Structures are given as structure tokens and as C-alpha cells.
Coordinates of C-alpha atoms in Angstrom, one line a residue:
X1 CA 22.6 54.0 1.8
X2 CA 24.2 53.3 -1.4
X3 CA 23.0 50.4 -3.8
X4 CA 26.6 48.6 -3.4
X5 CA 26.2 48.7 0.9
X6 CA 22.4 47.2 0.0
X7 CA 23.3 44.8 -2.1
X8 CA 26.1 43.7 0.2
X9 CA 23.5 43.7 2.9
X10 CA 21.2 41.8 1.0
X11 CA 23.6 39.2 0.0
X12 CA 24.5 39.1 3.6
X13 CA 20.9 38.0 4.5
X14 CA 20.3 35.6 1.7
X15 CA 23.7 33.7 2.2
X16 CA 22.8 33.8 6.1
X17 CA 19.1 32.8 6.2
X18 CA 19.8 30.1 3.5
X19 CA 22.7 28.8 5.1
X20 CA 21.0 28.9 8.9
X21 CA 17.8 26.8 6.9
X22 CA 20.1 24.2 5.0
X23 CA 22.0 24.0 8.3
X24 CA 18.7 22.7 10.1
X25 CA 17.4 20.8 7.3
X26 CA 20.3 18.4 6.0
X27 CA 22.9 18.7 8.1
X28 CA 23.8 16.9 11.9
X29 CA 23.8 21.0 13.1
X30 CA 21.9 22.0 16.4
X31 CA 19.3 24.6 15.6
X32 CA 21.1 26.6 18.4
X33 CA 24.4 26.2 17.2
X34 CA 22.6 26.8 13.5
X35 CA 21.2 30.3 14.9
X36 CA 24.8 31.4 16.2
X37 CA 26.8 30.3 13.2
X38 CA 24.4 32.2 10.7
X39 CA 24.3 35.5 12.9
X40 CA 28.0 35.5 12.9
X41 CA 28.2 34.6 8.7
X42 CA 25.2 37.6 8.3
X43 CA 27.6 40.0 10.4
X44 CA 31.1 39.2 8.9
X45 CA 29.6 39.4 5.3
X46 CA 27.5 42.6 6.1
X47 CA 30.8 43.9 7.0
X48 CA 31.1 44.0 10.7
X49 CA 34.5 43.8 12.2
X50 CA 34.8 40.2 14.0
X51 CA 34.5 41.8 17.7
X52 CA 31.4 43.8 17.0
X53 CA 30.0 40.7 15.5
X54 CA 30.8 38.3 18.8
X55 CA 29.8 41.1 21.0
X56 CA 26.0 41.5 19.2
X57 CA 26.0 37.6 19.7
X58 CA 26.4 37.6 23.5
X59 CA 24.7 40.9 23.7
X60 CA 21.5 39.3 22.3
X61 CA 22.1 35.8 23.5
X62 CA 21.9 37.1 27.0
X63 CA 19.8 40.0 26.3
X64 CA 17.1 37.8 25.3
X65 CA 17.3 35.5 28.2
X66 CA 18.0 38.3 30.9
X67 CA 14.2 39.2 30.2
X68 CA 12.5 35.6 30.1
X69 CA 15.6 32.7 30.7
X70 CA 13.6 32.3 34.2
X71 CA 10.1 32.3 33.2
X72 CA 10.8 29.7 30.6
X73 CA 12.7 27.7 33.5
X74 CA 9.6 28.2 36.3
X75 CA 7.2 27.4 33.4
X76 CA 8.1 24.2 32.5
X77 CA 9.1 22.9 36.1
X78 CA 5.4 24.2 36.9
X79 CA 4.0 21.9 33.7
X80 CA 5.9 18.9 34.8
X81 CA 4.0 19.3 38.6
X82 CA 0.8 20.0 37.0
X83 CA 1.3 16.9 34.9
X84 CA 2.5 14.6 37.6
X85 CA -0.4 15.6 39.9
X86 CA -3.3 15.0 37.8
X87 CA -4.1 18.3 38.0
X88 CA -4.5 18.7 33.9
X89 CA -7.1 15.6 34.4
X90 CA -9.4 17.4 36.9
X91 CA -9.2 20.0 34.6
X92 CA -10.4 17.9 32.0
X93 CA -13.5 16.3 34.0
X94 CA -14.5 19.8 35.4
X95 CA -14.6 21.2 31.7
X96 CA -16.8 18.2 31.2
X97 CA -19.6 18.4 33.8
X98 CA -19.6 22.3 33.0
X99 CA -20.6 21.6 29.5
X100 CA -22.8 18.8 29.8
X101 CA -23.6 16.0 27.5
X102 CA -23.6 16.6 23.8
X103 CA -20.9 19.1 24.1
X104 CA -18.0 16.6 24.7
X105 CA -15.8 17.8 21.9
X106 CA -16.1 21.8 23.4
X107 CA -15.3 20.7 26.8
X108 CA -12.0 18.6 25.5
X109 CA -11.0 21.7 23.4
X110 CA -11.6 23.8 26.3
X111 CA -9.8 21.6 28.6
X112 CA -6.8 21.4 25.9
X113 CA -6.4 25.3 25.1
X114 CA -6.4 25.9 29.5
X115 CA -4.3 23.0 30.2
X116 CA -1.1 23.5 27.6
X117 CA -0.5 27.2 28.9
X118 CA 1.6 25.2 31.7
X119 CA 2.5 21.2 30.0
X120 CA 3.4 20.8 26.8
X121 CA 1.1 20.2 24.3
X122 CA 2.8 16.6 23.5
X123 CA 2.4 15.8 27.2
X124 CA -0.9 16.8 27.6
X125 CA -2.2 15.0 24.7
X126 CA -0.6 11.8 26.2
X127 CA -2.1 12.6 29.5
X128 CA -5.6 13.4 28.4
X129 CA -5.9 11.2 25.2
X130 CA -7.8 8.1 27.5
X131 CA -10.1 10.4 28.4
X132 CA -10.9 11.5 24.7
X133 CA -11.4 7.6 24.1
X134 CA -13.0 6.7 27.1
X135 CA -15.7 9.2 26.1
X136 CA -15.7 8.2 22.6
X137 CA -16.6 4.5 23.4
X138 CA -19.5 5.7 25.8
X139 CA -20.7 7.9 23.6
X140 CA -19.9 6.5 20.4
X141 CA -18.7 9.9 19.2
X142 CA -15.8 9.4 16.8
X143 CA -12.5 9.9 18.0
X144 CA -11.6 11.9 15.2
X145 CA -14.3 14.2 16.5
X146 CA -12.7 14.3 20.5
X147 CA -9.4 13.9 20.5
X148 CA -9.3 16.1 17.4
X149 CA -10.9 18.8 19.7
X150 CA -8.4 17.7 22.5
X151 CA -5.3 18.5 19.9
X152 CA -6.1 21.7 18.3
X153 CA -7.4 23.4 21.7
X154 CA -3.8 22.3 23.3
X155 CA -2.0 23.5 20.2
X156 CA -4.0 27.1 20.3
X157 CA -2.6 28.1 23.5
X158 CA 0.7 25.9 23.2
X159 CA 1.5 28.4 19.6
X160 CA -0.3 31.5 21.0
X161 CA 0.0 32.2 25.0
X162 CA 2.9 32.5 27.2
X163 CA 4.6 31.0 29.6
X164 CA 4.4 28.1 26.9
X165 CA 8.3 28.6 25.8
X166 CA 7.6 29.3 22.3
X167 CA 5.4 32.7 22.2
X168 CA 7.1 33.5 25.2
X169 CA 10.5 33.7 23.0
X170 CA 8.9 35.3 20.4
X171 CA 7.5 38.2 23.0
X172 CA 11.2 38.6 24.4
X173 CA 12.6 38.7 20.8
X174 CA 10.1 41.4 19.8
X175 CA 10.7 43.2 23.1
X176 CA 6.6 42.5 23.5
X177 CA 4.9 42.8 27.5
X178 CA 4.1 39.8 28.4
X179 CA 1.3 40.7 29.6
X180 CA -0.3 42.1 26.2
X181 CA 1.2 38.9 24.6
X182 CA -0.7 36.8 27.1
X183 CA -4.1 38.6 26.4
X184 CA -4.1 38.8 22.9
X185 CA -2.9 35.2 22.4
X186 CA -6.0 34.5 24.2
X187 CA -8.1 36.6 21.5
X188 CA -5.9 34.6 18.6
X189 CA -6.1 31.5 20.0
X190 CA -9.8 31.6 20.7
X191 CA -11.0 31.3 16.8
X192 CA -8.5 29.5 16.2
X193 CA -10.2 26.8 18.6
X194 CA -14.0 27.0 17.8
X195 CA -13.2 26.6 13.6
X196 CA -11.3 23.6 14.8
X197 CA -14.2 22.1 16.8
X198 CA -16.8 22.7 13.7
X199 CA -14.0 21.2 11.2
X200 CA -13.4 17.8 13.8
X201 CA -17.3 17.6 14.6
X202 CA -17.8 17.9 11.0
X203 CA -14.5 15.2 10.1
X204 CA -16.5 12.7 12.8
X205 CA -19.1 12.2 10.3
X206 CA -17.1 11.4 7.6
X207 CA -14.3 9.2 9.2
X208 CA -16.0 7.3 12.5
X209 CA -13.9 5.3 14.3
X210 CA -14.5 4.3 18.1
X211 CA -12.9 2.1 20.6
X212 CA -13.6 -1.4 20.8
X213 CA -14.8 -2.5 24.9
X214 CA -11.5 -3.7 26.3
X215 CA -9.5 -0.7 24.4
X216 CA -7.4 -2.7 22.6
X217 CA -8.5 -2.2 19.2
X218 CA -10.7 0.3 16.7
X219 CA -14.0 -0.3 15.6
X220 CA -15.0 1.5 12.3
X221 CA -18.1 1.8 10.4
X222 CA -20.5 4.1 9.3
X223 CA -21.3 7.5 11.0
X224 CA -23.9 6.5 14.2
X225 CA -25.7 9.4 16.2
X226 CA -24.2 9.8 20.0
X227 CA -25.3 8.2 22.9
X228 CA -26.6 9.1 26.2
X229 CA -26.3 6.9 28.9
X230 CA -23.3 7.9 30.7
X231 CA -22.9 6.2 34.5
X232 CA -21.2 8.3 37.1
X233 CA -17.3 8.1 37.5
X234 CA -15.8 8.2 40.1
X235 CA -12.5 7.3 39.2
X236 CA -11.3 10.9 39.6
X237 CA -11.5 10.8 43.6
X238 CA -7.4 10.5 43.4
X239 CA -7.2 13.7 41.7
X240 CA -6.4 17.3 43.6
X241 CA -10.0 19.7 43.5
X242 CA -11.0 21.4 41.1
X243 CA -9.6 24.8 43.0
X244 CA -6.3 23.7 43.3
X245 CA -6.6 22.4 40.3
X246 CA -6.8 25.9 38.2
X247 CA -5.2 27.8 41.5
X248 CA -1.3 27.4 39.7
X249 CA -2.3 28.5 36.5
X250 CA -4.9 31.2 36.5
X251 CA -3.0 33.1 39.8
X252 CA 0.2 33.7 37.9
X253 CA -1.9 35.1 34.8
X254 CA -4.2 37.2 37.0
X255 CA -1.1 39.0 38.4
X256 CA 0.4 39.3 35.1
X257 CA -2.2 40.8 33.4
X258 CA -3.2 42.9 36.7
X259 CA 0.9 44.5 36.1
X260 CA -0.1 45.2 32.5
X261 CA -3.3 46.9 33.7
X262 CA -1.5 48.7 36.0
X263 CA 1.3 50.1 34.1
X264 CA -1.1 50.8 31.5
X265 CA -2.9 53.0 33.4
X266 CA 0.0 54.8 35.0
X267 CA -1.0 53.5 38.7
X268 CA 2.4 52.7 39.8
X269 CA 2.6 54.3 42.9
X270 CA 2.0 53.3 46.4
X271 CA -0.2 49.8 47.4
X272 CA -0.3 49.1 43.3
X273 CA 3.5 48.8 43.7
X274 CA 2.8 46.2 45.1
X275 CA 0.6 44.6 42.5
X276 CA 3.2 45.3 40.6
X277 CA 6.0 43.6 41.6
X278 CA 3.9 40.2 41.9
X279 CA 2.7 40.5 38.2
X280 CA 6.2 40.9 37.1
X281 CA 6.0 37.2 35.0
X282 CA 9.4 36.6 37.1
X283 CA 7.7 36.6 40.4
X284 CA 3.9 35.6 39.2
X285 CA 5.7 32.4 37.5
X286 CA 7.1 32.1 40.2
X287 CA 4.4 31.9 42.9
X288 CA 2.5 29.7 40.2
X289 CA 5.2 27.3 41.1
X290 CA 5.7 27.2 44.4
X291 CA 1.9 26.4 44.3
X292 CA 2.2 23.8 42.8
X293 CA 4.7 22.1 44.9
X294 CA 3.1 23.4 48.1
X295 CA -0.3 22.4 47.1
X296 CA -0.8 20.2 43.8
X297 CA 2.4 17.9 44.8
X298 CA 2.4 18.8 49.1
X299 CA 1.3 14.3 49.4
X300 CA 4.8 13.3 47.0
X301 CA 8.0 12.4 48.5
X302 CA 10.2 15.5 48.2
X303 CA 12.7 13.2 45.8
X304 CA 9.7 12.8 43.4
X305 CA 8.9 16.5 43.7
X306 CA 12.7 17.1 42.8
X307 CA 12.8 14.5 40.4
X308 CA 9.7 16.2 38.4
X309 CA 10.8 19.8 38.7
X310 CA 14.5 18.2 37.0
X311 CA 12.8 16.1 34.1
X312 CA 11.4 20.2 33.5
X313 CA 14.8 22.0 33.7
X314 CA 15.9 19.2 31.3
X315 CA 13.4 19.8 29.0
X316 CA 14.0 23.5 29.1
X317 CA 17.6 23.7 28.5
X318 CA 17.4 23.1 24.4
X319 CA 14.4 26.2 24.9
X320 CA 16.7 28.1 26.5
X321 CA 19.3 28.1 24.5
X322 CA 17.8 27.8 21.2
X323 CA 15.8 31.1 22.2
X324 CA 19.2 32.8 22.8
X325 CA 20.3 32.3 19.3
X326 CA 17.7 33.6 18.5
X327 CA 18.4 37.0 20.1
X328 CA 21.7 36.9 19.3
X329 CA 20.7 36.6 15.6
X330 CA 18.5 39.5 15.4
X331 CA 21.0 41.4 17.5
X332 CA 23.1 40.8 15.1
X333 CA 20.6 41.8 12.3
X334 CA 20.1 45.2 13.9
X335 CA 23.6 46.1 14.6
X336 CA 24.1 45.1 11.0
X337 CA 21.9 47.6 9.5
X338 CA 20.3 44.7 7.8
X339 CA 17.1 44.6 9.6
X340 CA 17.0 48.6 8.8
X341 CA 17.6 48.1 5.0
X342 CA 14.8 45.4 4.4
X343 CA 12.0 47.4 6.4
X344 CA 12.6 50.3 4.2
X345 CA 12.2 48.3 0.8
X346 CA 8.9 46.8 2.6
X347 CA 7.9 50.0 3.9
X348 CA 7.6 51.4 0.3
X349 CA 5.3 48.5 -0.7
X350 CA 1.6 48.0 0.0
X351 CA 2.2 44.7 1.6
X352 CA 1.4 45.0 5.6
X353 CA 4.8 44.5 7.7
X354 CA 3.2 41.8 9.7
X355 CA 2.7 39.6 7.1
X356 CA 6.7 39.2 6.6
X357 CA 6.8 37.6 10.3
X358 CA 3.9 35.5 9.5
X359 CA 5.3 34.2 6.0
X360 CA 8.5 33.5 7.5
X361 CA 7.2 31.7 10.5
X362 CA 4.6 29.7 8.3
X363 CA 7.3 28.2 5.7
X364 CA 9.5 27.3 8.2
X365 CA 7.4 25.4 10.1
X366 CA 6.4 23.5 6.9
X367 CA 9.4 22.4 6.3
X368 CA 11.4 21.4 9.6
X369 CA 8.2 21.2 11.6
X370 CA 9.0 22.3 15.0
X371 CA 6.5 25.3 15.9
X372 CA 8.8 26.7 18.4
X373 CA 11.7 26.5 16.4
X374 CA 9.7 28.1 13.7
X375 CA 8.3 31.1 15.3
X376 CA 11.4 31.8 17.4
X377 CA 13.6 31.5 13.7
X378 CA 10.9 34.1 12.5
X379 CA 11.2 36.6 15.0
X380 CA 14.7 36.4 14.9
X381 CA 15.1 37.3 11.5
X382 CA 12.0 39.9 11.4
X383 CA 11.6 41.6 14.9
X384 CA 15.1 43.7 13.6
X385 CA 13.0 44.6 10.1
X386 CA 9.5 45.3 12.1
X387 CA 11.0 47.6 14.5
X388 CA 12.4 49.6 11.8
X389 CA 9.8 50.2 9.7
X390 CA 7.5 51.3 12.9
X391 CA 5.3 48.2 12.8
X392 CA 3.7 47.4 15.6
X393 CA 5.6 44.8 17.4
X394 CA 2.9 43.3 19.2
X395 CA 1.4 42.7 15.7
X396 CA 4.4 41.3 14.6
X397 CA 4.8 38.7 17.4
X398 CA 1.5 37.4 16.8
X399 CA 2.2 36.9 13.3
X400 CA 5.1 35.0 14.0
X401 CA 3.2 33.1 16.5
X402 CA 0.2 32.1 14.5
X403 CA 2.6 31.1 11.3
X404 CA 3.9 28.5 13.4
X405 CA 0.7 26.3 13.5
X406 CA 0.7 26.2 9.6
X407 CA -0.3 22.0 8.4
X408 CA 1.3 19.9 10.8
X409 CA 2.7 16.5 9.0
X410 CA 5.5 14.0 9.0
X411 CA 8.1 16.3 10.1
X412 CA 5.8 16.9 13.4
X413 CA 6.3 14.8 16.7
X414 CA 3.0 16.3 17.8
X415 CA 1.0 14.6 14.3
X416 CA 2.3 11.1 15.2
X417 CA 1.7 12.0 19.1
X418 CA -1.8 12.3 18.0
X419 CA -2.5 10.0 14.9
X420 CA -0.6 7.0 16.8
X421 CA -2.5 7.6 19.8
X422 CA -5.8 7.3 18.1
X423 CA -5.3 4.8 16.1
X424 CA -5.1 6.5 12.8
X425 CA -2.9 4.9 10.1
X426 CA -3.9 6.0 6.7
X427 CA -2.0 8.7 5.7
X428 CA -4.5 10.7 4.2
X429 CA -6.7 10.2 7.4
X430 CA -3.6 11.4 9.2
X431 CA -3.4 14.4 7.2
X432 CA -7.1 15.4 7.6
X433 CA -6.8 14.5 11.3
X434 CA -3.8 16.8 12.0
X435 CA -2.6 18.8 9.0
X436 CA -5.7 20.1 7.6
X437 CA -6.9 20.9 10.8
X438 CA -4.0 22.9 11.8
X439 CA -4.3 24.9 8.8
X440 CA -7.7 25.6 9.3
X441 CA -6.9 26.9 13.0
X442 CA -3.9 28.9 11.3
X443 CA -6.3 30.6 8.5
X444 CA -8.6 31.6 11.8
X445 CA -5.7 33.0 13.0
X446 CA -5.0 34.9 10.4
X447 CA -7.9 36.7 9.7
X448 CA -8.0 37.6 13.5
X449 CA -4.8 39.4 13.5
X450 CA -5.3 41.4 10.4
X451 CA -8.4 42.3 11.9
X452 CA -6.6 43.4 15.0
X453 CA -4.3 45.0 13.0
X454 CA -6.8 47.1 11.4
X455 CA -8.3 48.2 14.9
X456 CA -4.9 48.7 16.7
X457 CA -2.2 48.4 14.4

């Protein structure tokens, strides 16, 4: 390639990329509409002809969401079911009596990294938060301590493991099985959840703030040692068991990972067909679903049913479309050679290739805050350079993953989900409640997938 095509090339990036940020930053532009309108600038100044450019853009657009448009669409009808029932609940007080007294703060974490696989993270907090503070004032635990636990295990899962939307883009960007996504989230999003349970049961004896009695106020004083004396509850009798409870979430991912198992091993041939096609996320989604309307929601009206399952396809359109342009940008960063010209430059450097995904992912979510929007943005842009300088794309989608959990703040619905909720005003209490925290999970992150990088990569 000679150094005029590169330079043109890189120009074509910068211009792009800076234009796509300052497009989501400052101005009344859609991230979606942002994505699209910077693939086509990247391909006209790359020197595409115009067709070749507006047929990458539909090629990726619906490339992208050929492979996980339906998933994303099952998902988040499932979460708004599992929400609605009290099914994430029952989760919660199962985790509970499974970890006993003294380990409040593990089971909420626990409860939180399980339950925001299917509802989103926001949701789930909302949902779960009384529960956090109804064990605090028995207890007399600190809420930074619980519902801390509470937010970091729902944002593990909610940045790491599909069918939440986000690392479910990212794995259709990066052409990723879902399957493999799904388990090594799970080994990412793991650290990332213990450090956040020492750094929150440490943060409880510094800033120790309960629930007054009647729940209308905060009570805050001086670090005092737990409490015993918990009576039974048995306000939870409304709630579906603890069977059907887990049945919608863990079936779909058994069958998933079963299909991954399978294909690994070459067993695709006669009654493992069959395994097969249910573990296809399409159909194991899908059953997931219809379980939940069959059996979480089988007491509701069929117009609440309908109503839930529509409040999710609402919520999912802005996904949907916002994880096409993403396709449709790194289509267009393929077909422009682009993607191609950066990986060699990085490829003759010491630097790792799946730190580029990772960078990307972590300054964007800095500064426009979204985590989805972030990681998707990130593997837009990098999943063209990865592939071409061999990295291992797996590796690569992690990255981008984990680089979307970087300090939550003000830019964040999720930080003033969880500070408002709690009761925390201060802004530097805010900070260590949610942004330090977060980057504590994100460092844990990290070092887990360099370390898998070493072993696999």
C-alpha cells in the first residue's frame, strides 16, 4: 500500500471517528443515525465509490442483525416477564438463605450478576434495591456495603454475558459464538464481582449509613458491627418458586452452551442434532421465553402479558438499531481497507491487539457514559482491525466488553439509579459508591483477560 493510500486512509478514520464522537457528544444526533453518517464519511473519504459505500452500510446493518436482531428482541421481552413476576426477587431471597447470615453482601452480588443476564441492570436495581435496605436496617450493615454489592454484581453480567444486548452486539460484531461469549463472560465477570464485594464491604466501614424504621429517611453515624436477630419473612409467599424462578434463565444457557459443546467437539450428527438446533441462541432464547409466559406469568391477564412483552420490544428498538450501525460501520471499515491498514501498523508494535478494543471501549464510556453504546462503538471500529491482524476475536470482544464498565459518573443513568436510590448525595460519596467501584471491577477485568489471553490467545 503506498504511504499516500495510508495516509488517505488514516485521515479517513480520524475525520470519521472524531466526527461519529463529536456527533454523540454535542450535538441533537442519534447515536444510530451518528454510527451510519460516520461509516458513510469513513468510506467516501477512504475513496469508495458512493454505491459500494451504501451497499457495506445495509450489508452490515443487516448482517449484524441477521445473526442476533431476534435474540436481542426474545431477551428483553423475557427480562420484562421475569421483572413483572417477581421472579428476580425470589431469586434474590433464595441467594439469601443459601448464604446465610453474615454473608448478605455475597448473596446480593450473587443475586445481581444471575438476575441482569435477563432485566436490565437499571431495572433490576430498582426492583431489588428494598431488599438491599430492608436488610440493611435489620442488620445494620451499611447500605454502601449491600446495595453496593447489589450494583456491581448486576453490572458484571449486564457488561460481560449475553443475551444482555450489549455483549451480545459486541459478539455479533466480532462474529464471536455465543456460546464461548456466554462462558467466558462468566469467567470475566466473576472477579470482576468478588473485588467489588471486598472494595463495598470495606467502603461500609468508612461511610455507614442505614435506614431509619419507617424508611423514610437515613441514619448516619459511625461504623457499628452487624446484627443478628433476623425474624422469618414471609412476605415472599406471592412470589413464583424458586424452580421456576431460575427455570427461564438457566434452560436457555444450558442449551446454548450444550450447542457450543457440541460443535466443539464435532458431535453433530444424529440425536445431538437435535441438541443442536435447541442451543442455537434463536431457539434456546426462545424457549426461555415462552417459559416465562407459560409459567412465570401463566396467573396474568393475557393484556398484561402483552402489555409487558411490548414495554420490551420498546425498549429494544434503540438496541436494535443502534447495534446495526454498528455493523454497518465496521462493514464499512473492512470493505474500506482501513481496518486492514491499522492492524498492520499495530501488528508491527509490541502492544497486544486486544488492548486497542479495550482502550477504545474504556474512553468512550468515560465520556458519553452509556456502556452499551460504548462497547458496541468499540467493536465497531476495532473488530475490522482485530480480524486483520489475526487476533483472537474472542479476546477482542471481551476487551471491548470489559472497557465499557470503566468509572461510572454523571453521564451514567445507572450512578444516579443507584446513588438516588440509596440515599447518597455527596458527590464524592457518589463517586466512591459507583465510579470507583466500577473501576475497580474494570481493573479485575482486565487482568483476567490478559491472563486469558496468555493461556488462549
Amino acid at each position: 500500500m503506498t504511504e499516500a493510500s495510508g495516509t488517505q486512509l488514516i485521515l479517513a478514520l480520524v475525520i470519521g471517528i472524531s466526527a461519529l464522537i463529536f456527533m454523540i457528544l454535542k450535538t441533537k444526533i442519534h447515536t444510530f443515525l451518528a454510527l451510519i453518517i460516520s461509516a458513510v464519511m469513513i468510506g467516501l473519504i477512504a475513496g469508495m465509490v458512493p454505491t459500494a459505500v451504501t451497499a457495506a452500510v445495509q450489508a452490515g446493518f443487516g448482517g449484524t442483525l441477521g445473526g442476533i436482531g431476534i435474540i436481542i428482541g426474545f431477551g428483553v421481552m423475557m427480562g420484562t416477564i421475569f421483572e413483572a413476576s417477581g421472579a428476580a426477587e425470589r431469586m434474590a431471597r433464595t441467594f439469601l438463605k443459601l448464604f446465610g447470615k453474615g454473608r448478605e453482601e455475597a448473596a446480593l452480588a450473587v443475586t445481581g450478576f444471575f438476575v441482569s443476564i435477563p432485566v436490565f441492570c437499571d431495572s433490576a436495581f430498582v426492583i431489588l434495591s428494598s431488599l438491599a435496605k430492608s436488610l440493611s436496617r435489620k442488620t445494620k450493615k451499611s447500605i454502601f456495603t449491600l446495595a453496593g454489592a447489589l450494583s456491581l454484581g448486576l453490572l458484571a453480567t449486564h457488561i460481560m454475558v449475553p443475551p444482555t444486548p450489549g455483549p451480545l452486539g459486541v459478539a455479533g460484531i466480532f462474529g464471536v459464538d455465543v456460546g464461548q461469549m456466554i462462558i467466558f463472560g462468566f469467567i470475566v465477570a466473576i472477579p470482576m464481582m468478588i473485588a467489588s464485594i471486598f472494595y463495598f464491604k470495606w467502603l461500609g466501614t468508612k461511610l455507614y449509613q442505614i435506614p431509619s424504621e419507617d424508611g423514610e429517611t437515613w441514619i448516619r453515624g459511625p461504623y457499628q458491627p452487624p446484627v443478628y436477630d433476623l425474624s422469618a419473612d414471609d412476605s415472599d409467599k406471592h412470589l413464583p418458586s424458586a424452580f421456576l424462578s431460575f427455570l427461564p434463565l438457566l434452560l436457555p444457557v444450558f442449551l446454548i452452551l450444550t450447542n457450543t459443546i457440541l460443535n466443539m467437539q464435532g458431535l453433530n450428527q444424529g440425536i445431538f442434532l437435535v441438541f443442536i438446533f435447541l442451543g442455537t441462541p434463536v431457539i434456546a432464547v426462545g424457549i426461555g421465553l415462552l417459559l416465562c409466559i407459560y409459567v412465570l406469568a401463566f396467573k396474568s391477564e393475557r393484556k398484561v402479558v402483552m402489555e409487558n412483552m411490548e414495554k420490551g420490544i420498546r425498549a429494544s428498538g434503540i438496541i436494535l438499531l443502534v447495534t446495526g450501525g454498528g455493523g454497518a460501520l465496521g462493514a464499512v471499515l473492512t470493505q474500506s481497507g482501513v481496518g486492514a491498514f491499522i492492524a498492520h501498523g499495530i501488528a508491527g508494535t509490541p502492544i497486544p491487539i486486544i488492548f486497542l478494543p479495550f482502550v477504545v471501549s474504556t474512553l468512550i464510556r468515560f465520556v458519553q457514559g452509556s456502556g452499551t453504546v460504548a462497547m458496541i462503538t468499540s467493536a465497531s471500529i476495532t473488530a475490522p482491525i482485530v480480524l486483520a491482524a489475526g487476533g483472537n476475536m474472542l479476546m477482542g470482544a471481551l476487551a471491548a466488553a470489559c472497557g465499557a464498565i470503566f468509572f461510572s459518573h454523571f453521564n451514567d443513568s445507572y450512578f444516579w439509579v443507584v446513588n438516588r436510590l440509596c440515599g447518597v448525595t455527596d458527590a464524592k460519596e457518589q463517586i466512591r459508591m459507583s465510579s470507583i467501584s466500577s473501576t475497580v471491577a474494570w481493573g479485575a477485568g482486565l487482568v483476567t483477560i490478559i491472563i486469558l489471553n496468555i493461556i488462549i490467545g
